[in-house]
Each structure stands twice: as C-alpha cells, then as structure tokens.
C-alpha cells in the first residue's frame, strides 16, 4: 500500500528525511520528557480528592509514525500547482510528538480532570483547550468526545536536557509543547479502533463508505451508553445521600419528599393516579418516621421482594399499597392499631383487610 512518503517528490523527500534523521537522534531525550510529564500528572491525580481517572498513559511518537505524519501534503494553492508539505517545520509546528492520555469513567470527569490540570500554573501553561465533540454536536452528527489540552512545560529539567541534545548552541529554557487528551474509557476504546481502521489505513482502495456508516452508528450508541452510565452514577450519588443523616437523609418527610424518594428508589412502582402523597406521609408519621433516612431504610429491596412473595398480589401494587404492606410486614399488629379503624367501630374495612394480609404474612414466615 502506498504511504504518504511514497507520494512525495525528490525535494520534499529530502526535507522529510532531514527531519526524520533529527527526530531519530533526539527521540531518546524526548522519551525522557514524556516520562517526566507522565509521572507529574499521575502524582497530581494521586494527591487529588477531585479527580480519580482510571489511568494516565503516555507515548512518544515512533520514528515511523513521525515520518508518515510529516509526509502529509496540502493541496496546491492554485489549480495545476504542486502540493506542499503540511508540516515543513515539524519541530516548531507539531504538538503531538509527546502525547498523554487521561482516561476517565464518565463524561463529567473530563471537565474535572481538565480543570485540575489547568490550575497547575507553576508546572504547565495551558495554551489550548478544545472539546472535540463540539463540532459534532453543533452539526447534528456523531463522533467521539475528547478534551484536548495543549500544555507547555515550565522550567522542566527533562525538557532542558532534550533541548541541549536538539540544539546545544541555543539556551535551554525548559519550555515544551505537548498534547494531553482527556476522554472516557468508552471513547478511548472507540477512538483506538477508529484510528487503526480509518487513519492507519493509507490505501484509499481499501476504504468502504460502510465503514463511515458503522463508525457513525457506534458513536451514536456510545453517546447513549455514556448518558445511561452518567444517569446511573447520579442516581447512585443521590441514593447515597439519602442515608446521610446530617444531610439529605435528615430532611423531613413531607409528602413531596416521600414522592421524590420513592421515584428515585422505585421508579417502576409509581402507579399513582394522582400526585397526592399525603396518605403516605400519614402512614409513616404514625410510626414516628420523621426523616428521609428512615423511609429509605424501610424501602429495602430484599424486604420488598419478601412482601411481594408473602402477599402474592394479584395486581402490581401502587406506592400507597406497597408502603402499607411494608409497614405491616415490619410492625405487624402495631401498624393495624395505629392506622386502622378502632376495633369497636361499627364497620372496619381497613382493619379487616390489614388483618387478612397480616395472616398471609405470618403463614409465609412459618414456611
């Protein structure tokens, strides 16, 4: 398969060959720069309470990859003209000879990691910050999301050593531009596969429009998966907060609060025909439940499963009925006495219903 280098004329090859020779000579020193910034970033995240990426990795561009990239051509400026080298002075233009990747769990973590890096002003100077998905969002298309930072080192000793190797006649200032990509684990997997197929396949004859179509479809699915995981994480954090007696868990159990807790924990059991949660509030208040954590403790998944088995509901119960049954399961006859009609009342349909259901629970427990 033809490479970018194969398409160059003799003059362009001479320029590329000279740059490749220089790069091969200085690459060992550049690998030390990569190692230095990589360790700096890893230590920064290790000491941080804000960001906890899955991993931080880095690489120094290989000689072959460097050669292929700087062999790219720009179309001629005039019809019939000669294509020109896209990177005639690569050591001044390219920022990706040293590349670092910060791989996160969720899209929200990208911004947290980027902001943390950008605040390290005594180590790095951020000279570029671009969200790669923005163009896709604004154009109504799909692509992977990745935050790209262009960082400049400040008074870095490894960079000074590299600069001394690159050109010993110039003073070393320790400043070097490199690229830092921040993206989720899903976007990372997608982009690695896409890069291997779409960008490393240099022979256009091996390309099919179906590839573009499949990449677009998988990018769309990726976006949906990331949103689902983001929502799952938000729900998890919210549920965790319900147990904090000094915070969300200590909030009073108003009817609206009961509704919010119920719809967070049991959204699949929300069959109320109205939005009145007053009776639910009366039920829990009868047992002295005054704070959110007490309701959350009652709505235990294993307890709900046992109640469903014990009462063998003919129809899936709505919130009011299920809450009533959970309190009956936990408090037994006390629940009947606190919430039903007095035993001496002329009619007592609720008391009769609760007593019948309690007998079912007691028989279930005996088995």
mmCIF file of C-alpha atoms in Angstrom:
data_model
loop_
_atom_site.group_PDB
_atom_site.id
_atom_site.type_symbol
_atom_site.label_atom_id
_atom_site.label_comp_id
_atom_site.label_asym_id
_atom_site.label_seq_id
_atom_site.Cartn_x
_atom_site.Cartn_y
_atom_site.Cartn_z
ATOM 1 C CA UNK A 1 0.000 0.000 0.000
ATOM 2 C CA UNK A 2 1.225 3.465 -0.868
ATOM 3 C CA UNK A 3 2.299 5.687 2.024
ATOM 4 C CA UNK A 4 2.334 9.451 2.345
ATOM 5 C CA UNK A 5 6.102 9.342 1.882
ATOM 6 C CA UNK A 6 5.750 7.470 -1.424
ATOM 7 C CA UNK A 7 3.765 10.390 -2.869
ATOM 8 C CA UNK A 8 6.485 12.987 -2.230
ATOM 9 C CA UNK A 9 8.770 14.387 -4.924
ATOM 10 C CA UNK A 10 12.540 14.364 -4.525
ATOM 11 C CA UNK A 11 12.761 17.806 -2.925
ATOM 12 C CA UNK A 12 10.030 17.063 -0.410
ATOM 13 C CA UNK A 13 11.641 13.739 0.492
ATOM 14 C CA UNK A 14 14.927 15.481 1.220
ATOM 15 C CA UNK A 15 13.194 17.822 3.687
ATOM 16 C CA UNK A 16 11.350 14.936 5.331
ATOM 17 C CA UNK A 17 14.480 12.761 5.516
ATOM 18 C CA UNK A 18 16.395 15.518 7.285
ATOM 19 C CA UNK A 19 13.650 15.942 9.884
ATOM 20 C CA UNK A 20 13.348 12.177 10.400
ATOM 21 C CA UNK A 21 17.100 11.916 10.944
ATOM 22 C CA UNK A 22 16.948 14.642 13.568
ATOM 23 C CA UNK A 23 13.944 13.062 15.252
ATOM 24 C CA UNK A 24 15.613 9.658 15.460
ATOM 25 C CA UNK A 25 18.606 11.342 17.121
ATOM 26 C CA UNK A 26 16.635 13.274 19.750
ATOM 27 C CA UNK A 27 13.839 10.773 20.417
ATOM 28 C CA UNK A 28 15.576 9.119 23.426
ATOM 29 C CA UNK A 29 15.726 12.541 25.138
ATOM 30 C CA UNK A 30 12.111 13.189 24.133
ATOM 31 C CA UNK A 31 11.090 9.880 25.749
ATOM 32 C CA UNK A 32 12.508 11.232 28.992
ATOM 33 C CA UNK A 33 10.256 14.289 28.595
ATOM 34 C CA UNK A 34 7.262 12.002 28.113
ATOM 35 C CA UNK A 35 8.166 10.027 31.223
ATOM 36 C CA UNK A 36 8.574 13.217 33.253
ATOM 37 C CA UNK A 37 5.228 14.821 32.374
ATOM 38 C CA UNK A 38 3.514 11.454 32.742
ATOM 39 C CA UNK A 39 4.785 10.998 36.282
ATOM 40 C CA UNK A 40 3.924 14.602 37.117
ATOM 41 C CA UNK A 41 0.308 14.106 36.041
ATOM 42 C CA UNK A 42 -0.021 10.756 37.797
ATOM 43 C CA UNK A 43 1.263 12.233 41.047
ATOM 44 C CA UNK A 44 -1.087 15.187 40.663
ATOM 45 C CA UNK A 45 -4.139 12.929 40.351
ATOM 46 C CA UNK A 46 -2.928 10.621 43.123
ATOM 47 C CA UNK A 47 -2.823 13.557 45.539
ATOM 48 C CA UNK A 48 -6.155 14.987 44.376
ATOM 49 C CA UNK A 49 -9.542 14.455 46.002
ATOM 50 C CA UNK A 50 -11.365 15.910 42.973
ATOM 51 C CA UNK A 51 -10.382 13.630 40.119
ATOM 52 C CA UNK A 52 -9.685 9.905 40.049
ATOM 53 C CA UNK A 53 -9.066 8.788 36.440
ATOM 54 C CA UNK A 54 -8.929 5.110 35.593
ATOM 55 C CA UNK A 55 -5.403 5.509 34.265
ATOM 56 C CA UNK A 56 -2.962 8.001 32.771
ATOM 57 C CA UNK A 57 -0.801 6.859 29.909
ATOM 58 C CA UNK A 58 1.642 8.465 27.515
ATOM 59 C CA UNK A 59 3.722 7.809 24.461
ATOM 60 C CA UNK A 60 6.465 9.348 22.371
ATOM 61 C CA UNK A 61 5.652 9.222 18.668
ATOM 62 C CA UNK A 62 7.604 6.493 16.884
ATOM 63 C CA UNK A 63 10.062 7.406 14.162
ATOM 64 C CA UNK A 64 7.889 5.693 11.535
ATOM 65 C CA UNK A 65 4.754 7.485 12.710
ATOM 66 C CA UNK A 66 6.626 10.800 12.742
ATOM 67 C CA UNK A 67 7.839 10.184 9.201
ATOM 68 C CA UNK A 68 4.378 9.320 7.920
ATOM 69 C CA UNK A 69 2.778 12.352 9.560
ATOM 70 C CA UNK A 70 5.262 14.927 8.311
ATOM 71 C CA UNK A 71 4.928 13.444 4.804
ATOM 72 C CA UNK A 72 1.347 14.672 4.529
ATOM 73 C CA UNK A 73 0.643 17.104 1.737
ATOM 74 C CA UNK A 74 -1.623 20.117 1.476
ATOM 75 C CA UNK A 75 -3.430 20.589 -1.838
ATOM 76 C CA UNK A 76 -1.868 23.150 -4.222
ATOM 77 C CA UNK A 77 -2.826 26.763 -3.598
ATOM 78 C CA UNK A 78 -3.571 27.222 -7.302
ATOM 79 C CA UNK A 79 -5.066 24.849 -9.885
ATOM 80 C CA UNK A 80 -2.333 22.835 -11.547
ATOM 81 C CA UNK A 81 0.161 23.727 -8.811
ATOM 82 C CA UNK A 82 2.314 21.408 -6.737
ATOM 83 C CA UNK A 83 1.079 20.081 -3.377
ATOM 84 C CA UNK A 84 3.117 21.369 -0.458
ATOM 85 C CA UNK A 85 4.233 19.734 2.773
ATOM 86 C CA UNK A 86 1.680 20.168 5.527
ATOM 87 C CA UNK A 87 4.375 20.246 8.228
ATOM 88 C CA UNK A 88 7.504 21.771 6.655
ATOM 89 C CA UNK A 89 8.964 22.587 10.110
ATOM 90 C CA UNK A 90 7.592 19.791 12.321
ATOM 91 C CA UNK A 91 9.651 20.569 15.420
ATOM 92 C CA UNK A 92 8.097 24.004 15.546
ATOM 93 C CA UNK A 93 4.573 23.065 14.430
ATOM 94 C CA UNK A 94 3.717 19.640 15.884
ATOM 95 C CA UNK A 95 2.470 19.308 19.464
ATOM 96 C CA UNK A 96 1.834 15.567 19.480
ATOM 97 C CA UNK A 97 5.353 14.131 19.439
ATOM 98 C CA UNK A 98 4.775 13.779 23.168
ATOM 99 C CA UNK A 99 1.222 12.719 23.967
ATOM 100 C CA UNK A 100 -0.513 11.988 27.264
ATOM 101 C CA UNK A 101 -3.968 10.496 27.742
ATOM 102 C CA UNK A 102 -6.087 10.749 30.848
ATOM 103 C CA UNK A 103 -8.800 8.080 30.750
ATOM 104 C CA UNK A 104 -11.875 8.712 32.898
ATOM 105 C CA UNK A 105 -15.076 6.887 33.790
ATOM 106 C CA UNK A 106 -17.782 9.394 32.873
ATOM 107 C CA UNK A 107 -18.050 12.484 30.649
ATOM 108 C CA UNK A 108 -18.405 14.763 33.693
ATOM 109 C CA UNK A 109 -14.971 13.574 34.871
ATOM 110 C CA UNK A 110 -13.344 15.037 31.751
ATOM 111 C CA UNK A 111 -14.053 18.609 32.829
ATOM 112 C CA UNK A 112 -12.940 17.917 36.409
ATOM 113 C CA UNK A 113 -9.625 16.445 35.230
ATOM 114 C CA UNK A 114 -9.046 19.254 32.714
ATOM 115 C CA UNK A 115 -9.702 21.977 35.271
ATOM 116 C CA UNK A 116 -7.368 20.330 37.760
ATOM 117 C CA UNK A 117 -4.548 20.204 35.193
ATOM 118 C CA UNK A 118 -5.106 23.796 34.106
ATOM 119 C CA UNK A 119 -4.797 25.006 37.693
ATOM 120 C CA UNK A 120 -1.216 23.685 37.919
ATOM 121 C CA UNK A 121 0.110 27.012 36.647
ATOM 122 C CA UNK A 122 3.522 26.588 38.244
ATOM 123 C CA UNK A 123 4.076 23.387 36.225
ATOM 124 C CA UNK A 124 2.095 23.802 32.993
ATOM 125 C CA UNK A 125 0.857 26.675 30.908
ATOM 126 C CA UNK A 126 -2.325 25.694 29.061
ATOM 127 C CA UNK A 127 -2.103 27.124 25.544
ATOM 128 C CA UNK A 128 -5.088 25.341 24.014
ATOM 129 C CA UNK A 129 -8.310 23.712 25.211
ATOM 130 C CA UNK A 130 -10.678 22.110 22.724
ATOM 131 C CA UNK A 131 -13.654 19.790 23.102
ATOM 132 C CA UNK A 132 -13.516 17.512 20.091
ATOM 133 C CA UNK A 133 -17.225 16.608 20.230
ATOM 134 C CA UNK A 134 -18.431 20.213 19.974
ATOM 135 C CA UNK A 135 -18.320 20.243 16.179
ATOM 136 C CA UNK A 136 -20.310 17.028 16.025
ATOM 137 C CA UNK A 137 -22.949 18.330 18.437
ATOM 138 C CA UNK A 138 -23.402 21.622 16.616
ATOM 139 C CA UNK A 139 -23.578 19.972 13.198
ATOM 140 C CA UNK A 140 -26.011 17.286 14.331
ATOM 141 C CA UNK A 141 -23.582 14.429 13.644
ATOM 142 C CA UNK A 142 -21.776 11.954 15.863
ATOM 143 C CA UNK A 143 -18.165 11.479 16.857
ATOM 144 C CA UNK A 144 -16.254 10.548 19.976
ATOM 145 C CA UNK A 145 -15.927 13.101 22.741
ATOM 146 C CA UNK A 146 -12.438 14.054 23.858
ATOM 147 C CA UNK A 147 -10.967 17.059 25.637
ATOM 148 C CA UNK A 148 -7.695 18.163 24.036
ATOM 149 C CA UNK A 149 -5.306 20.363 26.011
ATOM 150 C CA UNK A 150 -2.131 21.838 24.600
ATOM 151 C CA UNK A 151 0.217 22.263 27.545
ATOM 152 C CA UNK A 152 3.598 23.976 27.793
ATOM 153 C CA UNK A 153 6.089 22.831 30.412
ATOM 154 C CA UNK A 154 7.735 25.463 32.593
ATOM 155 C CA UNK A 155 11.414 25.242 33.544
ATOM 156 C CA UNK A 156 11.348 21.477 33.125
ATOM 157 C CA UNK A 157 14.743 19.791 33.600
ATOM 158 C CA UNK A 158 13.941 16.867 31.262
ATOM 159 C CA UNK A 159 12.965 19.375 28.573
ATOM 160 C CA UNK A 160 16.210 21.290 29.116
ATOM 161 C CA UNK A 161 18.144 18.054 28.583
ATOM 162 C CA UNK A 162 16.183 17.393 25.390
ATOM 163 C CA UNK A 163 16.798 20.937 24.138
ATOM 164 C CA UNK A 164 20.518 20.545 24.765
ATOM 165 C CA UNK A 165 20.519 17.440 22.561
ATOM 166 C CA UNK A 166 18.316 19.025 19.894
ATOM 167 C CA UNK A 167 20.455 22.159 19.526
ATOM 168 C CA UNK A 168 23.325 22.616 22.022
ATOM 169 C CA UNK A 169 24.059 26.078 20.612
ATOM 170 C CA UNK A 170 20.764 27.510 21.886
ATOM 171 C CA UNK A 171 19.986 28.198 25.567
ATOM 172 C CA UNK A 172 17.632 25.673 27.163
ATOM 173 C CA UNK A 173 14.544 27.244 28.718
ATOM 174 C CA UNK A 174 12.633 24.106 29.747
ATOM 175 C CA UNK A 175 9.530 25.023 27.721
ATOM 176 C CA UNK A 176 7.969 22.367 25.514
ATOM 177 C CA UNK A 177 4.502 21.982 23.988
ATOM 178 C CA UNK A 178 2.746 18.629 24.241
ATOM 179 C CA UNK A 179 -0.774 17.287 23.888
ATOM 180 C CA UNK A 180 -2.961 15.948 26.683
ATOM 181 C CA UNK A 181 -6.156 14.139 25.691
ATOM 182 C CA UNK A 182 -8.854 13.527 28.293
ATOM 183 C CA UNK A 183 -11.636 11.103 27.433
ATOM 184 C CA UNK A 184 -13.801 8.358 28.872
ATOM 185 C CA UNK A 185 -12.949 4.678 28.698
ATOM 186 C CA UNK A 186 -15.742 4.195 26.120
ATOM 187 C CA UNK A 187 -14.492 6.993 23.891
ATOM 188 C CA UNK A 188 -10.944 5.691 24.287
ATOM 189 C CA UNK A 189 -11.866 2.218 23.041
ATOM 190 C CA UNK A 190 -13.863 3.664 20.120
ATOM 191 C CA UNK A 191 -11.122 6.054 19.038
ATOM 192 C CA UNK A 192 -8.403 3.404 19.199
ATOM 193 C CA UNK A 193 -10.328 1.128 16.849
ATOM 194 C CA UNK A 194 -11.323 4.009 14.582
ATOM 195 C CA UNK A 195 -7.727 5.220 14.403
ATOM 196 C CA UNK A 196 -6.461 1.781 13.395
ATOM 197 C CA UNK A 197 -9.004 1.431 10.595
ATOM 198 C CA UNK A 198 -9.712 4.962 9.421
ATOM 199 C CA UNK A 199 -6.384 6.738 9.805
ATOM 200 C CA UNK A 200 -3.785 3.997 9.672
ATOM 201 C CA UNK A 201 -5.235 2.502 6.500
ATOM 202 C CA UNK A 202 -3.270 4.551 3.998
ATOM 203 C CA UNK A 203 -4.578 2.872 0.839
ATOM 204 C CA UNK A 204 -7.850 4.560 -0.211
ATOM 205 C CA UNK A 205 -8.721 1.485 -2.299
ATOM 206 C CA UNK A 206 -9.284 -0.434 0.937
ATOM 207 C CA UNK A 207 -11.929 2.023 2.132
ATOM 208 C CA UNK A 208 -15.687 1.483 2.023
ATOM 209 C CA UNK A 209 -18.470 4.004 2.800
ATOM 210 C CA UNK A 210 -19.945 1.316 5.050
ATOM 211 C CA UNK A 211 -17.055 1.923 7.453
ATOM 212 C CA UNK A 212 -18.121 5.552 7.890
ATOM 213 C CA UNK A 213 -21.682 4.430 8.395
ATOM 214 C CA UNK A 214 -20.727 1.885 11.051
ATOM 215 C CA UNK A 215 -18.459 4.325 12.874
ATOM 216 C CA UNK A 216 -21.286 6.866 12.978
ATOM 217 C CA UNK A 217 -23.705 4.247 14.318
ATOM 218 C CA UNK A 218 -21.311 3.091 17.039
ATOM 219 C CA UNK A 219 -20.582 6.704 18.028
ATOM 220 C CA UNK A 220 -24.323 7.276 18.463
ATOM 221 C CA UNK A 221 -24.641 4.144 20.598
ATOM 222 C CA UNK A 222 -21.604 5.212 22.600
ATOM 223 C CA UNK A 223 -23.248 8.528 23.418
ATOM 224 C CA UNK A 224 -26.374 6.749 24.653
ATOM 225 C CA UNK A 225 -24.338 4.342 26.805
ATOM 226 C CA UNK A 226 -22.374 7.193 28.361
ATOM 227 C CA UNK A 227 -25.579 9.071 29.170
ATOM 228 C CA UNK A 228 -27.056 5.985 30.794
ATOM 229 C CA UNK A 229 -23.967 5.458 32.932
ATOM 230 C CA UNK A 230 -23.947 9.160 33.841
ATOM 231 C CA UNK A 231 -27.587 8.950 34.957
ATOM 232 C CA UNK A 232 -26.868 5.748 36.859
ATOM 233 C CA UNK A 233 -23.998 7.476 38.671
ATOM 234 C CA UNK A 234 -26.165 10.479 39.524
ATOM 235 C CA UNK A 235 -28.879 8.195 40.884
ATOM 236 C CA UNK A 236 -26.276 6.301 42.924
ATOM 237 C CA UNK A 237 -24.952 9.545 44.432
ATOM 238 C CA UNK A 238 -28.482 10.679 45.226
ATOM 239 C CA UNK A 239 -29.376 7.381 46.898
ATOM 240 C CA UNK A 240 -26.156 7.505 48.918
ATOM 241 C CA UNK A 241 -27.068 10.994 50.097
ATOM 242 C CA UNK A 242 -30.410 9.700 51.424
ATOM 243 C CA UNK A 243 -28.514 7.765 54.092
ATOM 244 C CA UNK A 244 -26.592 10.812 55.308
ATOM 245 C CA UNK A 245 -28.443 11.805 58.483
ATOM 246 C CA UNK A 246 -26.565 15.100 58.593
ATOM 247 C CA UNK A 247 -27.515 15.959 55.012
ATOM 248 C CA UNK A 248 -30.184 14.663 52.629
ATOM 249 C CA UNK A 249 -31.049 11.828 54.986
ATOM 250 C CA UNK A 250 -32.001 14.305 57.674
ATOM 251 C CA UNK A 251 -34.579 16.116 55.539
ATOM 252 C CA UNK A 252 -38.166 15.978 56.947
ATOM 253 C CA UNK A 253 -40.625 13.537 55.400
ATOM 254 C CA UNK A 254 -43.104 15.846 53.735
ATOM 255 C CA UNK A 255 -45.454 14.382 51.100
ATOM 256 C CA UNK A 256 -43.294 15.862 48.322
ATOM 257 C CA UNK A 257 -40.170 14.432 49.904
ATOM 258 C CA UNK A 258 -41.724 10.969 50.081
ATOM 259 C CA UNK A 259 -42.643 11.244 46.402
ATOM 260 C CA UNK A 260 -39.063 12.221 45.436
ATOM 261 C CA UNK A 261 -37.514 9.399 47.456
ATOM 262 C CA UNK A 262 -39.979 6.876 46.074
ATOM 263 C CA UNK A 263 -39.475 7.934 42.458
ATOM 264 C CA UNK A 264 -35.696 7.719 42.916
ATOM 265 C CA UNK A 265 -35.629 4.301 44.564
ATOM 266 C CA UNK A 266 -38.671 2.668 42.992
ATOM 267 C CA UNK A 267 -39.494 4.441 39.728
ATOM 268 C CA UNK A 268 -41.013 1.210 38.378
ATOM 269 C CA UNK A 269 -43.593 1.198 41.210
ATOM 270 C CA UNK A 270 -45.093 4.624 40.608
ATOM 271 C CA UNK A 271 -48.672 3.900 39.564
ATOM 272 C CA UNK A 272 -50.419 6.651 41.476
ATOM 273 C CA UNK A 273 -53.345 8.115 39.587
ATOM 274 C CA UNK A 274 -52.856 11.455 41.349
ATOM 275 C CA UNK A 275 -49.962 13.379 42.839
ATOM 276 C CA UNK A 276 -51.249 13.335 46.415
ATOM 277 C CA UNK A 277 -48.731 11.665 48.719
ATOM 278 C CA UNK A 278 -50.473 12.885 51.848
ATOM 279 C CA UNK A 279 -51.732 9.463 52.902
ATOM 280 C CA UNK A 280 -48.232 8.015 52.554
ATOM 281 C CA UNK A 281 -46.988 10.772 54.854
ATOM 282 C CA UNK A 282 -49.701 9.913 57.390
ATOM 283 C CA UNK A 283 -48.752 6.225 57.317
ATOM 284 C CA UNK A 284 -45.049 6.776 58.048
ATOM 285 C CA UNK A 285 -45.765 9.514 60.587
ATOM 286 C CA UNK A 286 -47.942 7.061 62.542
ATOM 287 C CA UNK A 287 -44.764 5.084 63.248
ATOM 288 C CA UNK A 288 -42.675 8.106 64.154
ATOM 289 C CA UNK A 289 -40.865 8.347 60.822
ATOM 290 C CA UNK A 290 -39.825 11.970 60.505
ATOM 291 C CA UNK A 291 -36.632 11.892 58.391
ATOM 292 C CA UNK A 292 -35.657 10.695 54.934
ATOM 293 C CA UNK A 293 -33.199 8.005 56.049
ATOM 294 C CA UNK A 294 -35.968 6.186 57.940
ATOM 295 C CA UNK A 295 -38.088 5.829 54.805
ATOM 296 C CA UNK A 296 -35.075 4.750 52.746
ATOM 297 C CA UNK A 297 -34.288 2.083 55.327
ATOM 298 C CA UNK A 298 -37.867 0.791 55.083
ATOM 299 C CA UNK A 299 -37.758 0.584 51.273
ATOM 300 C CA UNK A 300 -35.210 -2.197 51.305
ATOM 301 C CA UNK A 301 -35.165 -4.212 48.082
ATOM 302 C CA UNK A 302 -34.989 -7.604 49.845
ATOM 303 C CA UNK A 303 -37.883 -6.647 52.137
ATOM 304 C CA UNK A 304 -39.975 -5.612 49.126
ATOM 305 C CA UNK A 305 -39.282 -8.964 47.471
ATOM 306 C CA UNK A 306 -40.348 -10.856 50.604
ATOM 307 C CA UNK A 307 -43.546 -8.797 50.929
ATOM 308 C CA UNK A 308 -44.460 -9.488 47.304
ATOM 309 C CA UNK A 309 -43.968 -13.234 47.837
ATOM 310 C CA UNK A 310 -45.887 -13.284 51.098
ATOM 311 C CA UNK A 311 -48.951 -11.417 49.806
ATOM 312 C CA UNK A 312 -48.874 -12.762 46.238
ATOM 313 C CA UNK A 313 -50.510 -9.614 44.888
ATOM 314 C CA UNK A 314 -52.974 -10.259 42.074
ATOM 315 C CA UNK A 315 -52.063 -6.856 40.646
ATOM 316 C CA UNK A 316 -48.796 -4.973 40.962
ATOM 317 C CA UNK A 317 -49.382 -2.636 43.914
ATOM 318 C CA UNK A 318 -49.014 1.109 43.640
ATOM 319 C CA UNK A 319 -46.939 3.170 46.085
ATOM 320 C CA UNK A 320 -49.655 3.587 48.715
ATOM 321 C CA UNK A 321 -50.494 -0.119 48.861
ATOM 322 C CA UNK A 322 -46.882 -1.286 48.792
ATOM 323 C CA UNK A 323 -45.896 1.195 51.511
ATOM 324 C CA UNK A 324 -48.841 -0.006 53.611
ATOM 325 C CA UNK A 325 -47.745 -3.620 53.182
ATOM 326 C CA UNK A 326 -44.116 -2.835 54.038
ATOM 327 C CA UNK A 327 -45.160 -1.164 57.273
ATOM 328 C CA UNK A 328 -47.441 -4.107 58.054
ATOM 329 C CA UNK A 329 -44.559 -6.520 57.413
ATOM 330 C CA UNK A 330 -42.310 -4.574 59.772
ATOM 331 C CA UNK A 331 -44.680 -3.524 62.568
ATOM 332 C CA UNK A 332 -47.435 -6.163 62.418
ATOM 333 C CA UNK A 333 -50.375 -5.541 64.760
ATOM 334 C CA UNK A 334 -48.973 -2.187 65.843
ATOM 335 C CA UNK A 335 -49.465 -0.976 62.273
ATOM 336 C CA UNK A 336 -53.085 -2.114 62.370
ATOM 337 C CA UNK A 337 -53.769 -0.393 65.684
ATOM 338 C CA UNK A 338 -52.065 2.850 64.620
ATOM 339 C CA UNK A 339 -53.609 3.232 61.159
ATOM 340 C CA UNK A 340 -56.909 1.283 61.045
ATOM 341 C CA UNK A 341 -60.358 1.994 62.460
ATOM 342 C CA UNK A 342 -60.870 1.188 66.128
ATOM 343 C CA UNK A 343 -61.872 -2.441 66.700
ATOM 344 C CA UNK A 344 -65.182 -1.351 68.217
ATOM 345 C CA UNK A 345 -66.221 0.658 65.145
ATOM 346 C CA UNK A 346 -69.482 -0.497 63.509
ATOM 347 C CA UNK A 347 -67.616 -1.086 60.251
ATOM 348 C CA UNK A 348 -63.890 -1.538 59.873
ATOM 349 C CA UNK A 349 -62.982 -2.498 56.308
ATOM 350 C CA UNK A 350 -59.366 -1.345 56.596
ATOM 351 C CA UNK A 351 -58.801 -3.261 59.827
ATOM 352 C CA UNK A 352 -60.280 -6.366 58.243
ATOM 353 C CA UNK A 353 -58.070 -6.007 55.181
ATOM 354 C CA UNK A 354 -54.927 -5.482 57.247
ATOM 355 C CA UNK A 355 -55.713 -8.460 59.498
ATOM 356 C CA UNK A 356 -56.241 -10.689 56.474
ATOM 357 C CA UNK A 357 -52.934 -9.573 54.959
ATOM 358 C CA UNK A 358 -51.109 -9.991 58.283
ATOM 359 C CA UNK A 359 -52.279 -13.625 58.483
ATOM 360 C CA UNK A 360 -50.838 -14.186 54.994
ATOM 361 C CA UNK A 361 -47.525 -12.725 56.157
ATOM 362 C CA UNK A 362 -47.492 -14.891 59.275
ATOM 363 C CA UNK A 363 -48.223 -18.058 57.269
ATOM 364 C CA UNK A 364 -45.423 -17.151 54.841
ATOM 365 C CA UNK A 365 -42.966 -16.677 57.679
ATOM 366 C CA UNK A 366 -43.842 -20.053 59.159
ATOM 367 C CA UNK A 367 -42.953 -21.682 55.868
#
